[in-house]
Coordinates of C-alpha atoms and ligand atoms in Angstrom, one line a residue:
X1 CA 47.8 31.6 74.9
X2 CA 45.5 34.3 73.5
X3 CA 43.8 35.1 70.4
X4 CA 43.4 39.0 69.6
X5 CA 41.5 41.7 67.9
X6 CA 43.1 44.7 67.0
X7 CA 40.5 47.0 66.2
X8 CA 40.8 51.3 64.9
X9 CA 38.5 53.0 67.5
X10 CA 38.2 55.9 65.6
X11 CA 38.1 56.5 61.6
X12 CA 41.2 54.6 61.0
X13 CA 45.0 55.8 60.7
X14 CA 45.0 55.0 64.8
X15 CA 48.4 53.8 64.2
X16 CA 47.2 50.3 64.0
X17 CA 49.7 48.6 61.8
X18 CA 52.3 49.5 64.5
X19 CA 50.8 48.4 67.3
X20 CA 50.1 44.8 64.9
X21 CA 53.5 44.3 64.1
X22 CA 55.0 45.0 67.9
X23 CA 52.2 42.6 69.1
X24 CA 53.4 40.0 66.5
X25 CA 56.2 39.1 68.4
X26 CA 54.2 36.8 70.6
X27 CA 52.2 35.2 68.3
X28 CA 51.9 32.7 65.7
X29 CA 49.7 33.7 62.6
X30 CA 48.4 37.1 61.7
X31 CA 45.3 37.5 59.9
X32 CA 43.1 40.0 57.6
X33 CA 39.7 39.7 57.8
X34 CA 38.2 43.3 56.2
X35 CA 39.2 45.9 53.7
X36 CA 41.0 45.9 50.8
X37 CA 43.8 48.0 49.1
X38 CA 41.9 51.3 50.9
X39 CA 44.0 50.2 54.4
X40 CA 47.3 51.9 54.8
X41 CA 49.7 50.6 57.2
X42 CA 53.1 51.7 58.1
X43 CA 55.0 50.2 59.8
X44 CA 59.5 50.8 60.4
X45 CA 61.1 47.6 61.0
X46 CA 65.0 47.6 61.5
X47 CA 65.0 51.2 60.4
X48 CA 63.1 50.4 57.0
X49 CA 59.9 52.0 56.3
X50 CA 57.2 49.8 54.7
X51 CA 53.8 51.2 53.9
X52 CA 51.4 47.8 53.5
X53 CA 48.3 47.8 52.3
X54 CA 47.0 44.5 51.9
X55 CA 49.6 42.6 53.0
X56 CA 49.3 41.3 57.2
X57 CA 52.4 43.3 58.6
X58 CA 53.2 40.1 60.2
X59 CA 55.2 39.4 56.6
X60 CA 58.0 41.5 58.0
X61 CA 58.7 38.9 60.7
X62 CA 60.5 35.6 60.4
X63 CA 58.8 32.8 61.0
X64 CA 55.1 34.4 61.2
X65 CA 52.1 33.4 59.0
X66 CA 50.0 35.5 57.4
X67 CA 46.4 34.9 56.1
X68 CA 44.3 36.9 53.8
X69 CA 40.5 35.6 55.2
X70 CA 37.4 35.4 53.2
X71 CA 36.3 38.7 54.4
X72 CA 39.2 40.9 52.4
X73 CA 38.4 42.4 48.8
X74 CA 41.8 41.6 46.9
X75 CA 43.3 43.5 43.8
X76 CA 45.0 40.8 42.7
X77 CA 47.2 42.8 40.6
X78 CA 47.9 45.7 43.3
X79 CA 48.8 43.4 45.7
X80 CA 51.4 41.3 43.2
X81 CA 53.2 44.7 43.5
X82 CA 52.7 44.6 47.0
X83 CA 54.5 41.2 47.2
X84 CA 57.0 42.3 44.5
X85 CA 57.8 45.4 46.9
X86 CA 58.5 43.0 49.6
X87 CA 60.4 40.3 47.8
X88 CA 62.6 43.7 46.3
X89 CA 63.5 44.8 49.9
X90 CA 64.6 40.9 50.9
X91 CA 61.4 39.8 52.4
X92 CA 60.5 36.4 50.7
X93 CA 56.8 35.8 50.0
X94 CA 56.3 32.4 50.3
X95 CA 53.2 30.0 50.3
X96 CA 53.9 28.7 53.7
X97 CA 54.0 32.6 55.2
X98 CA 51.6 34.1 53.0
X99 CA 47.9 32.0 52.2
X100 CA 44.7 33.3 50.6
X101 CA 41.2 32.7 51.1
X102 CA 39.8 30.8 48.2
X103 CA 36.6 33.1 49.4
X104 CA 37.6 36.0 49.0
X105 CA 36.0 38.4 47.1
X106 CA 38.0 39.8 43.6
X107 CA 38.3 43.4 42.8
X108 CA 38.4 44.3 38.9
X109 CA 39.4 47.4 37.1
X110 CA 35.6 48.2 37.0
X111 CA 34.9 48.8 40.5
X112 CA 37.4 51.1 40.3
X113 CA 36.1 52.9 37.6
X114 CA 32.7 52.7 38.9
X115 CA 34.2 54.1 42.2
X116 CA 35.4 56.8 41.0
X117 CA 33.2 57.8 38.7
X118 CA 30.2 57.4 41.5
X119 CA 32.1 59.6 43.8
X120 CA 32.4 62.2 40.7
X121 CA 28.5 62.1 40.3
X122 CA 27.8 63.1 43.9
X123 CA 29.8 65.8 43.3
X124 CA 29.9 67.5 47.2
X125 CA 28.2 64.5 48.6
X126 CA 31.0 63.0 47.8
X127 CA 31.9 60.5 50.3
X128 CA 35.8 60.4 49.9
X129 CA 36.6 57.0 49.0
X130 CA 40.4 55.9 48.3
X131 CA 39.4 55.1 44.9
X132 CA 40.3 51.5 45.0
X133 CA 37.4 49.7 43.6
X134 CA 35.9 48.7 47.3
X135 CA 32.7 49.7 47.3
X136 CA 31.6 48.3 44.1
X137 CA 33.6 45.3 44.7
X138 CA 31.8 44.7 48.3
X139 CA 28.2 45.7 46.5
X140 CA 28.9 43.0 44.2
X141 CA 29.8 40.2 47.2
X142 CA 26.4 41.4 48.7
X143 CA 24.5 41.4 45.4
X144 CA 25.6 37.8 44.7
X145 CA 27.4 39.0 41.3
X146 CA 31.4 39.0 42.3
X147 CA 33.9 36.7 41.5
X148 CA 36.2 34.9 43.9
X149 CA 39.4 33.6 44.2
X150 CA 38.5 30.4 43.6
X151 CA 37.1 31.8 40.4
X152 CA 40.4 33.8 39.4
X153 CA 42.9 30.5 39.9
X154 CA 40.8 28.6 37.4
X155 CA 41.3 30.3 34.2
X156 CA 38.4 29.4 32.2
X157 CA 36.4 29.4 34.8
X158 CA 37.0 33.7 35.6
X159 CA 36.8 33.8 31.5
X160 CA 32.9 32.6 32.0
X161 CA 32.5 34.2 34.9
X162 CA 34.2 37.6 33.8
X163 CA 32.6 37.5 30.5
X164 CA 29.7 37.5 31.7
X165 CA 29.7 39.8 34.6
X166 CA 31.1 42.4 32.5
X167 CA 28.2 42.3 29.8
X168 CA 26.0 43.0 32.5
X169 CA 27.4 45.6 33.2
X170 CA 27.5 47.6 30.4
X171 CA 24.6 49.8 30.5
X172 CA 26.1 50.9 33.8
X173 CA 29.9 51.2 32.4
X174 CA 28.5 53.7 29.6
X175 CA 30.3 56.5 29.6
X176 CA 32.7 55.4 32.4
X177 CA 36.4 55.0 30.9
X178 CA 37.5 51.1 31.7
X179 CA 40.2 49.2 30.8
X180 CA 40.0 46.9 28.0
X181 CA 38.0 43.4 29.3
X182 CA 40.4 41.4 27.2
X183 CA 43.8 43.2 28.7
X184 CA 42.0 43.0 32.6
X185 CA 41.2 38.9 31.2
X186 CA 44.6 38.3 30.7
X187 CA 46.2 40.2 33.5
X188 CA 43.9 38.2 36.0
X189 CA 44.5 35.4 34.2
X190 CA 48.3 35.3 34.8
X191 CA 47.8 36.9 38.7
X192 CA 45.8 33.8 39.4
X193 CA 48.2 31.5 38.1
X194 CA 50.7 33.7 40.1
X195 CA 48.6 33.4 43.3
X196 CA 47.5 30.5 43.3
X197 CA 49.7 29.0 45.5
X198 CA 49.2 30.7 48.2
X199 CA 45.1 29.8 47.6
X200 CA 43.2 27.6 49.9
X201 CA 40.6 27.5 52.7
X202 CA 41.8 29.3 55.4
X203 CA 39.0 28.7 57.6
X204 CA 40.2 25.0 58.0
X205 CA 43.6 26.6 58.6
X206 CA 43.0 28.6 60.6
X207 CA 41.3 25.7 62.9
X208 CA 44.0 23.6 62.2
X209 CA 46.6 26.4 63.6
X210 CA 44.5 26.7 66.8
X211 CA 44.3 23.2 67.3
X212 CA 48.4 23.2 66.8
X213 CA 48.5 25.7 70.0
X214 CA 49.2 28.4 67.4
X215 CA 47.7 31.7 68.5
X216 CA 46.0 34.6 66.2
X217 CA 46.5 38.0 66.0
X218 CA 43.5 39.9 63.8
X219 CA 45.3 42.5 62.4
X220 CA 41.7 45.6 61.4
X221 CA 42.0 47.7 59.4
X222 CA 40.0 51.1 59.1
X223 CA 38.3 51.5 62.3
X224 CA 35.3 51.7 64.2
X225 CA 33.6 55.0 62.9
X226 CA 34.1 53.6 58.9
X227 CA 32.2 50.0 59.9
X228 CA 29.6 50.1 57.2
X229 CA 26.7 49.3 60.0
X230 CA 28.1 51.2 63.5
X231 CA 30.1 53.8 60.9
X232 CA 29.2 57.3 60.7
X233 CA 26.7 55.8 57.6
X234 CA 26.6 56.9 54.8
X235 CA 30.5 58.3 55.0
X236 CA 32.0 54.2 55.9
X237 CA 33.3 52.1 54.2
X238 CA 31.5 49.1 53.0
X239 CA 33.3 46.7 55.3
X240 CA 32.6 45.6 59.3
X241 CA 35.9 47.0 60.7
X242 CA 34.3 46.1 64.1
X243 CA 35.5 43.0 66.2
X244 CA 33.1 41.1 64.7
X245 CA 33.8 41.4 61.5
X246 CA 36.8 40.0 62.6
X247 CA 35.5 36.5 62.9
X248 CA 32.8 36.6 60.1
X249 CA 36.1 37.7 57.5
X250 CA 37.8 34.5 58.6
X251 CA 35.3 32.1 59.8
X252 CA 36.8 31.9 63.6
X253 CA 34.0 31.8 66.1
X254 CA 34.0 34.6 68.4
X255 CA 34.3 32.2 71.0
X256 CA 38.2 31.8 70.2
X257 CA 38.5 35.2 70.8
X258 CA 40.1 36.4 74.2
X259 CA 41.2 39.8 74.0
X260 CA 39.8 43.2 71.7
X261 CA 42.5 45.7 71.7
X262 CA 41.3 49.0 70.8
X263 CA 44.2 51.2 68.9
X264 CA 42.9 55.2 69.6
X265 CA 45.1 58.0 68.6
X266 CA 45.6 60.5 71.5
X267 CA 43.6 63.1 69.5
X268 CA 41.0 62.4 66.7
X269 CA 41.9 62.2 63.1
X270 CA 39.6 61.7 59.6
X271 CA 40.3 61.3 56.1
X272 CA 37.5 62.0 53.2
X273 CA 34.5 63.7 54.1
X274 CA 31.4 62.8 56.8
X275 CA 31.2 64.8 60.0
X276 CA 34.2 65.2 62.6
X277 CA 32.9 66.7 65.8
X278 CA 36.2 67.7 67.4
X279 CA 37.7 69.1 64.2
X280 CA 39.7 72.3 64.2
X281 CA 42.0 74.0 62.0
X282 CA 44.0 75.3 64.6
X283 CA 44.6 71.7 65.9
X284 CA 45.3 70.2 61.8
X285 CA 47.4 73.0 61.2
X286 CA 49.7 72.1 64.3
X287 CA 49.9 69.0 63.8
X288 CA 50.5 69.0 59.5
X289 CA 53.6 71.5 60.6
X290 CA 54.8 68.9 62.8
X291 CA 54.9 66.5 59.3
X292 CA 52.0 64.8 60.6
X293 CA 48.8 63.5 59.8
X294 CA 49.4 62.9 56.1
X295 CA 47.6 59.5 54.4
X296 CA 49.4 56.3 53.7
X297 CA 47.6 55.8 51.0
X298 CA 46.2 58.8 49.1
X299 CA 48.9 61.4 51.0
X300 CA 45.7 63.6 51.9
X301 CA 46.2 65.8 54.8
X302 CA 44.2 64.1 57.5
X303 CA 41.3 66.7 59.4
X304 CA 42.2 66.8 63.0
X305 CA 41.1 67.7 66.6
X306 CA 40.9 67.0 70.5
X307 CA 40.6 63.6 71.7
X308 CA 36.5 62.2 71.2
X309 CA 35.6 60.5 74.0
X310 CA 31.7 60.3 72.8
X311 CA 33.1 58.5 69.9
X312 CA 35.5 56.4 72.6
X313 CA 32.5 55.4 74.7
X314 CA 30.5 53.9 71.7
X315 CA 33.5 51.8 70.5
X316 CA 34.3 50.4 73.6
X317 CA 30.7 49.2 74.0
X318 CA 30.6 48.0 69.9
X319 CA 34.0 46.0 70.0
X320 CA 34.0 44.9 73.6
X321 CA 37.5 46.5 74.0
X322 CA 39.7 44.8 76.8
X323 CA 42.4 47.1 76.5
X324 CA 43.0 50.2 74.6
X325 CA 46.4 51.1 72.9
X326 CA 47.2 54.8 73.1
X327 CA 49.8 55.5 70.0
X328 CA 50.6 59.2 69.8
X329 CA 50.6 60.4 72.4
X330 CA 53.6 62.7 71.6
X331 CA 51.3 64.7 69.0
X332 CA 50.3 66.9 72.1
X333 CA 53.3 68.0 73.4
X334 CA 53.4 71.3 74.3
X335 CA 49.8 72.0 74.6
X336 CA 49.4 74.2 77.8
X337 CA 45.9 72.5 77.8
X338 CA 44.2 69.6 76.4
X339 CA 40.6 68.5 75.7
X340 CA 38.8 65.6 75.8
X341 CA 35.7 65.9 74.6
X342 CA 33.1 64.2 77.0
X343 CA 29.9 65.3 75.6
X344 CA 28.2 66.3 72.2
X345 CA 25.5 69.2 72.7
X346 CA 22.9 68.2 69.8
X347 CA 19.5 70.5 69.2
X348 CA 20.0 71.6 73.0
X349 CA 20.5 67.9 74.4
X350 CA 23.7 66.9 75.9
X351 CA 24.6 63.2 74.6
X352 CA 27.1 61.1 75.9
X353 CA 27.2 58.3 72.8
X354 CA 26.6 59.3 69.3
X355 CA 23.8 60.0 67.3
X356 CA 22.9 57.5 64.7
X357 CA 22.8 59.7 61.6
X358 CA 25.7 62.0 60.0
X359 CA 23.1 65.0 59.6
X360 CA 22.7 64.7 63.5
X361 CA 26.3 64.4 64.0
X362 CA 26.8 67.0 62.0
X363 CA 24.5 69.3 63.6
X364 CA 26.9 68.4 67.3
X365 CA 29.2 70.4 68.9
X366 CA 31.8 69.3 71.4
X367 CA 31.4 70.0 75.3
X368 CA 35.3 69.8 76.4
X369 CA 36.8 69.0 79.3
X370 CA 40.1 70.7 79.8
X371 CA 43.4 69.2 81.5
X372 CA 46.5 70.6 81.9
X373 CA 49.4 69.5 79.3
X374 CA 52.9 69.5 79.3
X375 CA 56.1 71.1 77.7
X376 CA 58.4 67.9 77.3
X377 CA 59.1 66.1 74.4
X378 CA 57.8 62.5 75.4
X379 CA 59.0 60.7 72.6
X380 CA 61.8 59.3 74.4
X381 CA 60.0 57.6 77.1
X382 CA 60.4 54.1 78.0
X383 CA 58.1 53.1 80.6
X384 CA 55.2 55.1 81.9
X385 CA 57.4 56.8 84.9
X386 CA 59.3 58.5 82.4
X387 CA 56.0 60.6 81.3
X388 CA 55.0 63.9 82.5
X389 CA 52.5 63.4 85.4
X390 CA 49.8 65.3 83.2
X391 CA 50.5 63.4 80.6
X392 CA 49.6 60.0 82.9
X393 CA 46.9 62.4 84.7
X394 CA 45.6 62.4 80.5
X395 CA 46.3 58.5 80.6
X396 CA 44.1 58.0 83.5
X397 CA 41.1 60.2 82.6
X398 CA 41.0 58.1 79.2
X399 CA 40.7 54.9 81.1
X400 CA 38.1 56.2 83.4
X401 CA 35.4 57.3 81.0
X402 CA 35.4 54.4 78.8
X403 CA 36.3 52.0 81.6
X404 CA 38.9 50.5 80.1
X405 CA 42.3 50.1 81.2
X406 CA 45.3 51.9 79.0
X407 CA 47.4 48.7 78.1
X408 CA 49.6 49.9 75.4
X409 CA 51.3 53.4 75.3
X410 CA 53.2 54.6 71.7
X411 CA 55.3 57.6 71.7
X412 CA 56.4 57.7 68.3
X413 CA 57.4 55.2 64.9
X414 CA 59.4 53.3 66.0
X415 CA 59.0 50.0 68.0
X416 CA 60.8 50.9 71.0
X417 CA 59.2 54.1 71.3
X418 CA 56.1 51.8 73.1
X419 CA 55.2 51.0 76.7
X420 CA 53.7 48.4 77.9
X421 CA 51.6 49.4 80.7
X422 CA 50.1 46.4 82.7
X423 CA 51.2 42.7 83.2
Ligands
LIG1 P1 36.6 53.4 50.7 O1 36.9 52.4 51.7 O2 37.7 53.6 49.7 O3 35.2 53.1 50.0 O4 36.4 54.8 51.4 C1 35.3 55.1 52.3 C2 35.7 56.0 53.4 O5 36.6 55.2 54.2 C3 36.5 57.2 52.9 O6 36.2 58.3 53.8 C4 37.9 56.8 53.1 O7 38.8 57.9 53.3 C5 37.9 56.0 54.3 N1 38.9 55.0 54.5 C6 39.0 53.8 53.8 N2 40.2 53.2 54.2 C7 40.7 53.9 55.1 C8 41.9 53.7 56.0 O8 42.6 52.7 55.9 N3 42.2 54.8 56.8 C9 41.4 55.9 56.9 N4 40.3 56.0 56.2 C10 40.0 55.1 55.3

């Protein structure tokens, strides 16, 4: 009987929502606790490909529930579609498999426009947001201005509310382009009355579930290096995509928690801007003619390089990782070497754990440590014998440095392309 974290260790796109949704077999109730739209997940079930975004990939099993927690930023129209896209591909949406936060925050057509238009002011400082609204949305929860669920099911109520949020607002929306307040009214007006079944307080819930014997699975999303206080600041997100903010975006102690399973890619990926030690062309180049490393949700072509284990280190310590999930690992194959980067020379220093600010970081270069790699195509392994001895030799030198064992191996999409490595 175990609750879990799954947590990104790295800038997200680990591969998360895969290693979620083969984990969901064993438990009872999958939750989101951070992020909004920005999260892309995909996930092939029964050779169907279903990119999620909001939406706990734990909807794509029978008999699972899913709960949005009081953490998540939700676009209530956005993720209508999302539920629309399901119900269209035979996957019914119900109340009892799919409940909402009555807390959680609601994102408006404004923080998108705001969004976007702050990212065109910075011009290059632009920090490469998805464009969804988040940031705004989240600057509103934290400047005690945003509207909640509980706000959008009550219809006069988000008319007050709305109102007068949005005539506060416009000095700021001058000269931004935003939907018409009335249309945005009554959209939100008839998504509320179209969510609000699924509304409630999913902190009680949730407690009641664990009291049932049910067990949780916390599905992150983003990961480590976007956490908006341990995040390579100011190029995060505005969310804790930590463990923690796994239990603060649903309102389950920490104390229920028993495992944090880290999800790392076997190499390091980014999207948007910020610094990326490890980067190389040669190594995105590779991997984009593969077909890889091409975002869920914006399609950008993701900046890539060797495996960070400075970056590695620091999550471990941040999330409290019991267990990391290797997913893949088949992006290397036929590398004569690979790297792992153990060390970050900075200003003539030689750090082992990140430095706190992204001019510092970057101002780093990598200090590799070479292995050698192998020729095979891996993707067709089934249990960790059937690897490559470098490629375990890899495995092993992973779990050394952050001293934390490998407990999940993925070799490609789909859900049989994953070993399990320990009991
Ligand atoms: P925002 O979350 O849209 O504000 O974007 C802030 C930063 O987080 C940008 O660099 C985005 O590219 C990045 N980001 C947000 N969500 C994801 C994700 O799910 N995967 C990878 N990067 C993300």
């Amino acid at each position: 009987m175990s609750n879990i974290i799954i947590v990104g260790t790295q800038w997200g796109d680990e591969g998360k929502g895969k290693i979620v949704d083969y984990l969901t077999e064993h438990t009872d109730v999958v939750v989101r606790a951070q992020g909004g739209a920005n999260a892309g997940h995909t996930v092939y079930n029964q050779g169907q490909k279903y990119v999620l975004h909001l939406m706990p990939s734990g909807m794509l099993w029978e008999g699972k529930e899913c709960v949005i927690g009081n953490g998540v930023v939700i676009n209530p129209l956005a993720f209508i579609k999302e539920i629309e896209g399901l119900e269209e591909k035979g996957i019914s949406v119900t109340p009892e498999k799919l409940r909402i936060s009555n807390a959680a925050h609601v994102v408006f057509p404004h923080h998108r426009a705001l969004d976007v238009a702050k990212e065109q002011r910075r011009g290059k400082g632009k920090l490469g947001t998805t464009g969804r609204g988040i940031g705004p949305a989240y600057g509103d929860k934290i400047e005690r201005t945003g509207l909640r669920v509980n706000d959008l099911i009550q219809p006069e109520r988000l008319e007050a509310k709305f109102r007068a949020r949005f005539e506060q607002l416009t000095k700021t929306l001058e000269g931004i382009e935003v939907e018409d307040p009335e249309v945005t009214l009554e959209q939100y007006q008839a998504a509320g009355a179209r969510l609000a079944p699924h509304v409630l307080n999913t902190v009680e819930f949730l407690h009641a579930a664990m009291r049932d014997g049910k067990q949780l699975l916390f599905e992150g999303a983003q990961g480590a290096y976007l956490d908006i206080d341990h995040g390579t600041y100011p190029y995060v997100t505005s969310s804790n995509t930590t463990a923690g903010g796994a239990c603060t975006g649903s309102g389950v102690s920490p104390a229920k928690i028993d495992e944090v399973i880290g999800v790392c890619k076997a190499y390091t990926t980014r999207v948007g801007s910020g610094p990326c030690v490890t980067e190389s062309e040669e190594f995105s180049d590779r991997l984009h003619a593969m077909g890889r490393e091409f975002g869920a949700t914006t399609g950008r072509k993701r900046r890539c390089g060797p495996l960070d284990m400075v970056m590695l280190r620091f999550t471990t310590m941040v999330n409290g990782l019991t267990k990391i999930a290797m997913t893949n690992l088949d992006g290397l194959d036929g590398l004569e070497t690979v790297q792992l980067c153990t060390a970050y020379e900075w200003k003539g220093e030689r750090l082992s754990l990140p430095p706190v600010d992204a001019e510092d970081w970057e101002d780093c270069t990598p200090i590799y440590e070479e292995m050698p790699g192998w020729s095979e195509d891996i993707s067709g392994a089934k249990c960790l014998a059937d690897l490559p001895a470098n490629a375990r030799a890899y495995l092993d030198r992973v779990a050394e440095i952050t001293g934390t064992p490998i407990g999940i191996v993925s070799v490609g999409p789909d859900r049989q392309q994953t070993m399990v490595c320990d009991g």
